[in-house]
XYZ file of C-alpha atoms in Angstrom:
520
model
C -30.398 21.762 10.560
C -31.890 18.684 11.872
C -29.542 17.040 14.964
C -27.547 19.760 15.413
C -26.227 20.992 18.810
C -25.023 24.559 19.169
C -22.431 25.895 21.776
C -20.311 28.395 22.396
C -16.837 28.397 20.203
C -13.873 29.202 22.512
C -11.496 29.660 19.190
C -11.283 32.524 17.054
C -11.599 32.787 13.260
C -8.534 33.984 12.973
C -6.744 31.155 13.876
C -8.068 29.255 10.226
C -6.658 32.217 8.261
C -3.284 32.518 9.878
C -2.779 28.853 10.880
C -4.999 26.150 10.994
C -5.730 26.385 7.108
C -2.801 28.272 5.866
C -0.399 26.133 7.035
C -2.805 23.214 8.173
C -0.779 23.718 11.703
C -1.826 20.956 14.428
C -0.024 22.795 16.983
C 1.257 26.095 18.260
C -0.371 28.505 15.688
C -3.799 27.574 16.611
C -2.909 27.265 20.173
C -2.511 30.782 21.531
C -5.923 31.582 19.595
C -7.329 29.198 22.675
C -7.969 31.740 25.230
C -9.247 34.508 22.699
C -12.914 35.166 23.012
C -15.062 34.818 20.112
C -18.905 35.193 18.524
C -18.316 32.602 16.551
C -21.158 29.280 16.809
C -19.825 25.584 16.495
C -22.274 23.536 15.211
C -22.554 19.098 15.651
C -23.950 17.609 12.879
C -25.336 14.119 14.326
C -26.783 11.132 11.857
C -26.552 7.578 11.435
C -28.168 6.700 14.959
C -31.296 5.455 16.226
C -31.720 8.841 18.105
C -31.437 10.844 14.874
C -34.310 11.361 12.126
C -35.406 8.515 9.845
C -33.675 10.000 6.634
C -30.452 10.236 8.609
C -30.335 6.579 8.973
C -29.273 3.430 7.003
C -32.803 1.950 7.823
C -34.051 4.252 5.104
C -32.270 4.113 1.939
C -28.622 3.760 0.715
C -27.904 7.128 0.885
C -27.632 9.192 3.821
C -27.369 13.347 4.286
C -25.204 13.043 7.405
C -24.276 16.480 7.701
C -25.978 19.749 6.040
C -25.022 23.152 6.724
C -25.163 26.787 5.567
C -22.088 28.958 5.085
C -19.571 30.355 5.497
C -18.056 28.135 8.106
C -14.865 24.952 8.590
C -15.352 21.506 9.218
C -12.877 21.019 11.851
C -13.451 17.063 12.823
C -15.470 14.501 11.808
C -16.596 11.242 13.560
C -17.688 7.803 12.746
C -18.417 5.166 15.460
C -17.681 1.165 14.630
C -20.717 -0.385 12.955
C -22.674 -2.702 15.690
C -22.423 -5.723 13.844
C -18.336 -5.266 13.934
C -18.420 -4.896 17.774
C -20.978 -8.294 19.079
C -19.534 -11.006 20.432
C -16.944 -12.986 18.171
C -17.772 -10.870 15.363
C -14.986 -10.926 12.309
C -17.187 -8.246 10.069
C -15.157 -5.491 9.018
C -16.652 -2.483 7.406
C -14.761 -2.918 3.901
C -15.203 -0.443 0.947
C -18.932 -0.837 0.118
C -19.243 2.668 1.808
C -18.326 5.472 -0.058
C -18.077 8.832 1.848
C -18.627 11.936 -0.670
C -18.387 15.869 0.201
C -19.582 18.901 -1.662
C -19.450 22.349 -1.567
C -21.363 25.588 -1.962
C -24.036 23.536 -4.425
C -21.543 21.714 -6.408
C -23.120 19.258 -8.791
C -19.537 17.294 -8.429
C -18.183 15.869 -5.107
C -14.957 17.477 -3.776
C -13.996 14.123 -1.971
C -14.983 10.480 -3.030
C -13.698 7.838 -1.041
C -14.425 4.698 0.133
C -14.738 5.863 4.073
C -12.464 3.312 5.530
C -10.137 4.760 3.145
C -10.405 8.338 3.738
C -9.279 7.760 7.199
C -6.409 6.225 6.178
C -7.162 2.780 7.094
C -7.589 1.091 3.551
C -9.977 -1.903 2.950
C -11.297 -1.015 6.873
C -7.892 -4.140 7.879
C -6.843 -1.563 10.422
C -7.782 -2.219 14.476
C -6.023 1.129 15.245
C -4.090 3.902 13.549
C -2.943 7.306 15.345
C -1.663 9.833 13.377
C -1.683 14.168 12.748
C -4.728 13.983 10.834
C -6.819 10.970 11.435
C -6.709 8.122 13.955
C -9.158 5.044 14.300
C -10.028 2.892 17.886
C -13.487 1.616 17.982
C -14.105 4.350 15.524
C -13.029 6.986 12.756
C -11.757 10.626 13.480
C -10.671 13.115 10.892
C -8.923 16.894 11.461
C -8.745 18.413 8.453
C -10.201 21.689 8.263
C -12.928 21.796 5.311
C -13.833 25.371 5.082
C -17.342 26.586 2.572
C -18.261 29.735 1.498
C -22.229 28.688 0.973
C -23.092 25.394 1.902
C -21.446 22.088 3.101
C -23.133 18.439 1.928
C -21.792 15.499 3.458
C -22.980 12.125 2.760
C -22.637 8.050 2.803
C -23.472 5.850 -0.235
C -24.133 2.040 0.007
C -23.929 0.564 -2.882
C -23.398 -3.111 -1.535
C -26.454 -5.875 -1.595
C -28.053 -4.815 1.576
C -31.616 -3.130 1.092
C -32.182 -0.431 3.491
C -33.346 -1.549 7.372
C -32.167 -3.357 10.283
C -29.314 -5.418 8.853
C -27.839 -2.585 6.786
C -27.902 -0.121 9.906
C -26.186 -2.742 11.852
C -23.508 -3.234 9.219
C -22.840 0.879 8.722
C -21.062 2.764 11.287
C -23.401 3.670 13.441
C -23.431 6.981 14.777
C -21.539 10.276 13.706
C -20.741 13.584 14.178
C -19.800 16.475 12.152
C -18.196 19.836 13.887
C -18.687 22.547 12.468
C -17.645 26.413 13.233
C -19.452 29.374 11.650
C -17.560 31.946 10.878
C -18.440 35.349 9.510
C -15.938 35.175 6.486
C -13.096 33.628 4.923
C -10.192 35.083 3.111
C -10.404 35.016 0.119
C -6.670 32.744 -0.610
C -8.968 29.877 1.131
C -9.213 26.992 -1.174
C -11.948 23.627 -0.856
C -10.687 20.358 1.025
C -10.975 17.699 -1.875
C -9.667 13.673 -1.551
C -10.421 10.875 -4.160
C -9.955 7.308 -3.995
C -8.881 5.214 -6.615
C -7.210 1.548 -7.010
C -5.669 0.100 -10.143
C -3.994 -3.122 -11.213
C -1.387 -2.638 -13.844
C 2.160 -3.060 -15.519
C 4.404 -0.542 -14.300
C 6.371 -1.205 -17.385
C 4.226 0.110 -19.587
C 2.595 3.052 -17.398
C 2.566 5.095 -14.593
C -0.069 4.968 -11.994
C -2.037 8.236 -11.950
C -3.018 9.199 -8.336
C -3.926 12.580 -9.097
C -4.811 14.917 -11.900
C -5.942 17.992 -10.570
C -6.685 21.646 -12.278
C -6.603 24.470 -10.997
C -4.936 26.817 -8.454
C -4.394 24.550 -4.767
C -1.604 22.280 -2.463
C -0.894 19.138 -1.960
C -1.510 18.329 1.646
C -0.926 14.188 1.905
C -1.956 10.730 0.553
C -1.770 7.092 1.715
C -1.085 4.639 -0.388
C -1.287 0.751 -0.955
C 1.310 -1.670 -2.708
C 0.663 -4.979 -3.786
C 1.369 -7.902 -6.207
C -1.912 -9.825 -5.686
C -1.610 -13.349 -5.044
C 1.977 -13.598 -4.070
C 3.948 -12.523 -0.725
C 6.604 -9.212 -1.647
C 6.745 -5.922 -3.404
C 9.365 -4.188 -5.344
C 10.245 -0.492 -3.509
C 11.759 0.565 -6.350
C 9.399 3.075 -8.063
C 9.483 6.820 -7.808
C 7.213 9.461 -6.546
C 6.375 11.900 -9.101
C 4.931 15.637 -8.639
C 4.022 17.234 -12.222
C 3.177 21.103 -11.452
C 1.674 23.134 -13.650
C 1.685 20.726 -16.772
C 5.960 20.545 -16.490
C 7.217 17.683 -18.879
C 9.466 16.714 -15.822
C 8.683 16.516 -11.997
C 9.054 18.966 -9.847
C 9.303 16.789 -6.672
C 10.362 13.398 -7.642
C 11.118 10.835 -4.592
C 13.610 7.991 -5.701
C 12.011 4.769 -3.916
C 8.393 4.332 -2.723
C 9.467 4.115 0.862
C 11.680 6.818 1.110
C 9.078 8.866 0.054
C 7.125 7.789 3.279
C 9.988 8.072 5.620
C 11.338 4.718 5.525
C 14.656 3.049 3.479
C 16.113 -0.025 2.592
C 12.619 -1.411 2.019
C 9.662 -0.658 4.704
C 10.293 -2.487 7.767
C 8.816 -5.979 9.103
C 6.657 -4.003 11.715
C 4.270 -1.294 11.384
C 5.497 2.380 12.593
C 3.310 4.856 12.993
C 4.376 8.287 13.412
C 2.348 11.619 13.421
C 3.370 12.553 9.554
C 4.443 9.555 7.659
C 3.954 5.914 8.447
C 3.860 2.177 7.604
C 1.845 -1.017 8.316
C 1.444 -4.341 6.081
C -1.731 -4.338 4.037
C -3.596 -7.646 3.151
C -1.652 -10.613 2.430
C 2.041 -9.179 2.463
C 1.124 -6.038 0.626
C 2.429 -2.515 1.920
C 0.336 0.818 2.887
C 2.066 3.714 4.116
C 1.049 7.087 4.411
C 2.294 10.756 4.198
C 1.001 14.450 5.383
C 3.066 17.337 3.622
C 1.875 19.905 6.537
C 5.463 22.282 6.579
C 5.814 21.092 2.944
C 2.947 21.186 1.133
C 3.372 21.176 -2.742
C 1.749 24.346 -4.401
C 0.192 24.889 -7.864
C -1.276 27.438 -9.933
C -2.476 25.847 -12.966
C -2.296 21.523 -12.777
C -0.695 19.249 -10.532
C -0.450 15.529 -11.582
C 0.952 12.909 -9.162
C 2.269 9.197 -10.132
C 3.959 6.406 -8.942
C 6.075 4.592 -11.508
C 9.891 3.893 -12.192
C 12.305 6.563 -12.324
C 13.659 8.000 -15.931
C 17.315 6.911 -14.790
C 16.563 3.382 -13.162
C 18.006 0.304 -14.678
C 16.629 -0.665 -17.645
C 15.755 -4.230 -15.647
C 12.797 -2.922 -13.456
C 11.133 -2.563 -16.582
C 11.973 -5.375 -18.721
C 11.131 -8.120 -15.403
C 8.007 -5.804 -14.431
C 6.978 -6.123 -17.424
C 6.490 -9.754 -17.811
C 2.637 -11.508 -17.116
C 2.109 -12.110 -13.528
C 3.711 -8.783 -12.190
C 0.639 -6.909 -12.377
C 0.797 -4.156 -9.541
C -2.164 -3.655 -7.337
C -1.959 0.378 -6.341
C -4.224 2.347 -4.535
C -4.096 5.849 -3.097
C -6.072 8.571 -1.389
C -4.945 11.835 -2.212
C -5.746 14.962 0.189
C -5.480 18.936 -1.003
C -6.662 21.995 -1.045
C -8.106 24.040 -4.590
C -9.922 26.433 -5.945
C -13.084 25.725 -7.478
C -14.798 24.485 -10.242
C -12.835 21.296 -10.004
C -12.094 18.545 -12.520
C -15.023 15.648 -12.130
C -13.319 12.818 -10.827
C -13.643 9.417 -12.769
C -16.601 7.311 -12.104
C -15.976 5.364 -8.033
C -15.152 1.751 -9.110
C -18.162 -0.583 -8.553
C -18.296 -1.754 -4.526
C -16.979 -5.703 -5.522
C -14.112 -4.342 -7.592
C -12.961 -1.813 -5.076
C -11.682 -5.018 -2.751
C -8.532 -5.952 -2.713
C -7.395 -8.063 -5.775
C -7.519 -11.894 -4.364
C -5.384 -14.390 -6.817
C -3.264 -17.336 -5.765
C 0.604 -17.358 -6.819
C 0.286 -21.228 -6.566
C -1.855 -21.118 -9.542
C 0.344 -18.619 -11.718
C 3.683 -20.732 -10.445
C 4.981 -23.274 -13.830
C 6.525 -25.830 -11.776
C 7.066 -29.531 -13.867
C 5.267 -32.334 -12.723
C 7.026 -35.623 -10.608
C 6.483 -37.335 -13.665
C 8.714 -34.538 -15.876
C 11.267 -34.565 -13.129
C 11.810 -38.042 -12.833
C 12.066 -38.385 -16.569
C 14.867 -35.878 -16.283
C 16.794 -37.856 -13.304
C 15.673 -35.697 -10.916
C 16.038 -36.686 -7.080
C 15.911 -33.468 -5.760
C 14.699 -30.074 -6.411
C 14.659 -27.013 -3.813
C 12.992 -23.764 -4.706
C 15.259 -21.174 -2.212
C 13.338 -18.940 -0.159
C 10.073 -19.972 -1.586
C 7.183 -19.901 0.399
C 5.444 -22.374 3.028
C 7.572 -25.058 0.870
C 11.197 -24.684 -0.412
C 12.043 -28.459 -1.223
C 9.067 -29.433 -3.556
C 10.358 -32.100 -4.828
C 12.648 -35.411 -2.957
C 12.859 -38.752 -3.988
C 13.670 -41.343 -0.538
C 17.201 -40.480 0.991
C 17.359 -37.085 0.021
C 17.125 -33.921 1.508
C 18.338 -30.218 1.713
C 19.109 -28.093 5.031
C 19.610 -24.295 5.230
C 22.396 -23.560 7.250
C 22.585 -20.300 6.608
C 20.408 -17.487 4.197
C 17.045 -15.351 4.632
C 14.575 -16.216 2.566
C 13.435 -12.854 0.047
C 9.981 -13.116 -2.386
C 10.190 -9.564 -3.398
C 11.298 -10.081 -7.087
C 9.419 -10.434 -10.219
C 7.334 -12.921 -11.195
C 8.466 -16.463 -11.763
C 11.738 -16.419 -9.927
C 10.328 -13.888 -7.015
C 12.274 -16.086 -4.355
C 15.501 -16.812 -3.070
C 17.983 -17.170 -0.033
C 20.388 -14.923 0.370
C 23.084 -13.493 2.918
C 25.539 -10.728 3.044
C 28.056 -12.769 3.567
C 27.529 -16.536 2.357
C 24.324 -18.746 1.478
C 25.005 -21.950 2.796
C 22.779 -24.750 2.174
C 23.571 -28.615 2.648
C 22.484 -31.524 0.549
C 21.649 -35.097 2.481
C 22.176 -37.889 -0.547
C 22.595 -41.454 -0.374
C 26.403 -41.960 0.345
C 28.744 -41.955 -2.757
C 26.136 -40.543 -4.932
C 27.313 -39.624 -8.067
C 25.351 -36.662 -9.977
C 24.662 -33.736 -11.879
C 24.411 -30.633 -8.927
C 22.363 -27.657 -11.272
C 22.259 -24.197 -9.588
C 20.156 -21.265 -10.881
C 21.098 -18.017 -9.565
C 19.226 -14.431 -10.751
C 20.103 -10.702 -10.020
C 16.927 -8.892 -11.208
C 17.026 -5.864 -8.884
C 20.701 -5.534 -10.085
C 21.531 -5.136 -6.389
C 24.249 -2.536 -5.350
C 25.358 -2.173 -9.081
C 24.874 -5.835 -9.769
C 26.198 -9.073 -7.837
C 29.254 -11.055 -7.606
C 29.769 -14.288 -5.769
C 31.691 -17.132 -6.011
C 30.029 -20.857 -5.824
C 31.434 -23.836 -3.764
C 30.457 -26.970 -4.378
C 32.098 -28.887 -1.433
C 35.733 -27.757 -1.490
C 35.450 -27.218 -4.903
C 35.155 -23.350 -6.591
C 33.193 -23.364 -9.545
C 34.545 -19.607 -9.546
C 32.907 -16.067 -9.814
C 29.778 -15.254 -11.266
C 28.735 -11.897 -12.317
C 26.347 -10.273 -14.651
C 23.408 -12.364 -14.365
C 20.418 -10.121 -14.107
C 18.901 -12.426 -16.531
C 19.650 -15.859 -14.645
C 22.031 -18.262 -15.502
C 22.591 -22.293 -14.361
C 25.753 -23.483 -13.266
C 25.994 -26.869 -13.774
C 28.746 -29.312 -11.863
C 29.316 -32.996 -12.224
C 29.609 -34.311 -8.563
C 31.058 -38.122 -8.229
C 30.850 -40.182 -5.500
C 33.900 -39.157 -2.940
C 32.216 -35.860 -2.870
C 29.443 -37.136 -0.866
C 31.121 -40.370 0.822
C 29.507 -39.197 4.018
C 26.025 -38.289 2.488
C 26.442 -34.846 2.549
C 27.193 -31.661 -0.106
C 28.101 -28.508 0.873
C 26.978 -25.556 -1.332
C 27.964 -22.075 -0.516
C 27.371 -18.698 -2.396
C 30.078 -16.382 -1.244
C 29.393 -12.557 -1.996
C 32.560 -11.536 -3.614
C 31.202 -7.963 -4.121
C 32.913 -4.765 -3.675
C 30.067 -3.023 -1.838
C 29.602 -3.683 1.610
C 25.958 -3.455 1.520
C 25.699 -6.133 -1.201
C 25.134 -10.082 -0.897
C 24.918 -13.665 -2.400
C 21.701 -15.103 -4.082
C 20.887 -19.002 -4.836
C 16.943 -19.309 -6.441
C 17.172 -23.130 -7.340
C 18.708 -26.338 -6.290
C 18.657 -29.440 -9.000
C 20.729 -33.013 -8.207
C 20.015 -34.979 -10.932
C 21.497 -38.907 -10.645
C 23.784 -40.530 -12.368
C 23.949 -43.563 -13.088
């Protein structure tokens, strides 16, 4: 094979059978095999750089043969360098997911993995500067560890389909130099099954659906995924969906995870920062999206016949997910990588998205937001409307003399599209509204529950001094109006507070919209 480097192997072929494959162990098993001699050849596969042939290059077509080899034998890492065009001086190109890496073995006509390669590595869309984990890590390049074992032959290549032509400028823009280690071995068990991972995104409505990661036939495991969340074009993302594992064509999961981030290690939402850890892990994904990721190494999830993984909403949530996720404008954006082990033939995979539609969705909530005009609002009375947690700009709308402070409240944009904002507090939102002294007017409050928090929300609204008394059940939304005269705001102020009168600890108080409409 052209580019290839031969050496020694210092670990034994036993250690695939008994650990490294059968149990995908990254530790211990494999390690006593260390200091046990061996016959066994481990081969590098090199392409991509000037060094190597021609036809190994981006400078001569599209598609590139990186690594070729005869069986049997294991993949046990494989290595892409940074393009050169992402590492020059005050460069911001980032390989994206014009590159598709695909895999096949023992003469396949199909490919056992299809991925965009940015994705295969766990670093979706090519966003990440550096990711560490069990089975693949990035810095200043991409490494992968699973073990790909072949009977015959092993294909691995790298298709362009972007609007580069082959030469100079496309080489600069691929990664630029790789490796492929491989060990020869003089057989495999025969319990061995193929390394396989496809790639696919989808926008849809949850509430009609399930997103299909995975439909596989076939006799195999489960080994790990990643996984992106988004609603494009606004900031949040509801947790709420489950995690489903179908085996063997089963009406009813086998393995169901009840929230998306518990199913990655996480609760109570993903956190603000990213957290990395060797088997599961978190980081945000392109403009307030989520992508987490998950290796099932003690726990992988067998099959004999089918296995057919999903992400969608559980058979026992509320009834709400649905109905709010199902209105226009809270269109997911998933997108997964799934990794296992099969047995061969394997089910084609659907046709690899075209390169411009496998980028991240871009829309603009801004221009899917229904908010009335000055004009509307003024015809209404209107001197004052505040949109609660929204973002960049909660008070969109104050005539002269008016204003609104947020004493105290976080501001949350993970809910359904229109109302996806709000303040809220475990204990008390507490905003205060500046008017002209000895206003009189009409104070309009619209408060939502869509996520039916904790068993639904209670709280209890002051206007002032005044209780306007305890409001429950309003998943839908409801207004609560109050008619505010002119010794309520002597001083120019008007306290509002949202008091969560809840039973559950865990629960708290939500305001979406403030209205102060004039009287005359």
């Amino acid at each position: 094979m052209l580019g290839r480097l031969v050496i020694v192997a210092t670990i034994a072929a036993a250690a695939f059978a008994n650990g490294v494959c059968g149990g995908l162990s990254t530790g211990g098993e494999e390690l006593w095999t260390l200091p046990r001699l061996s016959d066994d050849q481990v081969l590098a596969e090199n392409g991509l750089w000037i060094e190597t042939p021609l036809e190994r290059r981006f400078h001569h077509a599209k598609r590139v043969v990186v690594a070729e080899a005869e069986g049997p034998g294991i993949i046990t890492m494989i290595h892409f360098a940074l393009p050169q065009r992402q590492i020059t001086p005050d460069s911001n190109y980032r390989l994206g997911r014009d590159l598709v890496i695909r895999m096949y073995w023992d003469g396949e006509t199909h490919p056992s993995v299809e991925c965009p390669l940015v994705d295969f590595f766990c670093d979706p869309a090519g966003e990440r500067e550096r990711l560490d984990t069990t089975m693949v890590n990035k810095k200043r390049g991409w490494n992968a560890y699973f073990p790909m074992p072949f009977r015959k032959s092993a294909k691995i290549e790298l298709v362009y389909d972007g609007e580069l032509a082959p030469g100079e400028e496309l080489w600069a823009a691929m990664p630029c130099y790789s490796y492929v280690m491989i060990r020869k071995t003089a057989s495999l068990p025969e319990d061995v099954g193929y390394f396989h991972a496809y790639w696919r995104q989808e926008l849809l409505n949850l509430a009609e659906r399930d997103y299909v990661a995975l439909a596989a036939e076939g006799r195999g495991k489960f080994v790990g995924w990643n996984v992106t969340l988004r609603l494009p074009g606004r900031p949040g993302y509801p947790v709420d969906m489950n995690e489903k594992f179908f085996i063997d064509g089963e009406s009813q999961p086998a393995v169901e995870f009840q929230g998306i981030e518990d199913s990655f290690g996480f609760s109570w939402g993903f956190p603000p920062e990213e957290n990395l850890f060797p088997r599961t892990g978190f980081f945000p994904f392109h403009q307030d999206g989520a992508a987490a990721y998950r290796f099932f190494l003690s726990d992988a999830i067998t099959f004999r016949k089918s296995l057919k993984v999903t992400i969608g909403f559980g058979a026992n949530e509320h009834p709400m997910f649905r109905e709010m996720f199902g209105r226009p404008g809270n269109e997911l954006e998933l997108a997964s990588t799934c990794y296992w082990y099969q047995s061969e033939p394997h089910v084609p995979f659907s046709p690899m998205r075209a390169a411009k539609d496998r980028a991240p969705l871009t829309r603009d909530w801004r221009d899917m937001e229904q908010l009335p005009t000055d004009d509307e609002r003024r015809e209404r009375g209107v001197k004052l409307e505040m949109r609660c947690g929204r973002p960049e700009e909660e008070l969109v709308f104050a005539e002269p003399g008016y204003h609104a402070e947020t004493v105290r409240g976080f501001a949350y944009t993970g809910w359904p599209f229109p109302m996806f904002h709000t303040r809220a507090d475990e204990e008390a939102v507490h905003i205060v509204l500046h008017v002209p002294p000895q206003s009189a007017g009409l104070l309009r409050l619209y408060m939502i529950d869509p996520d039916h928090f904790q068993g639904g929300r209670r709280q209890e609204v002051f206007v002032g001094e005044r209780s306007l008394g305890i409001i429950a059940d309003f998943d839908r939304g409801r207004w609560l109006e109050a008619e505010v005269d002119g010794n309520a705001t002597a001083e120019g102020t008007l306290p509002i507070r949202i008091v969560n009168r809840s039973s559950n600890a865990n629960s708290n108080a939500v305001l979406s919209i403030i209205e102060w409409v004039e009287r005359p």
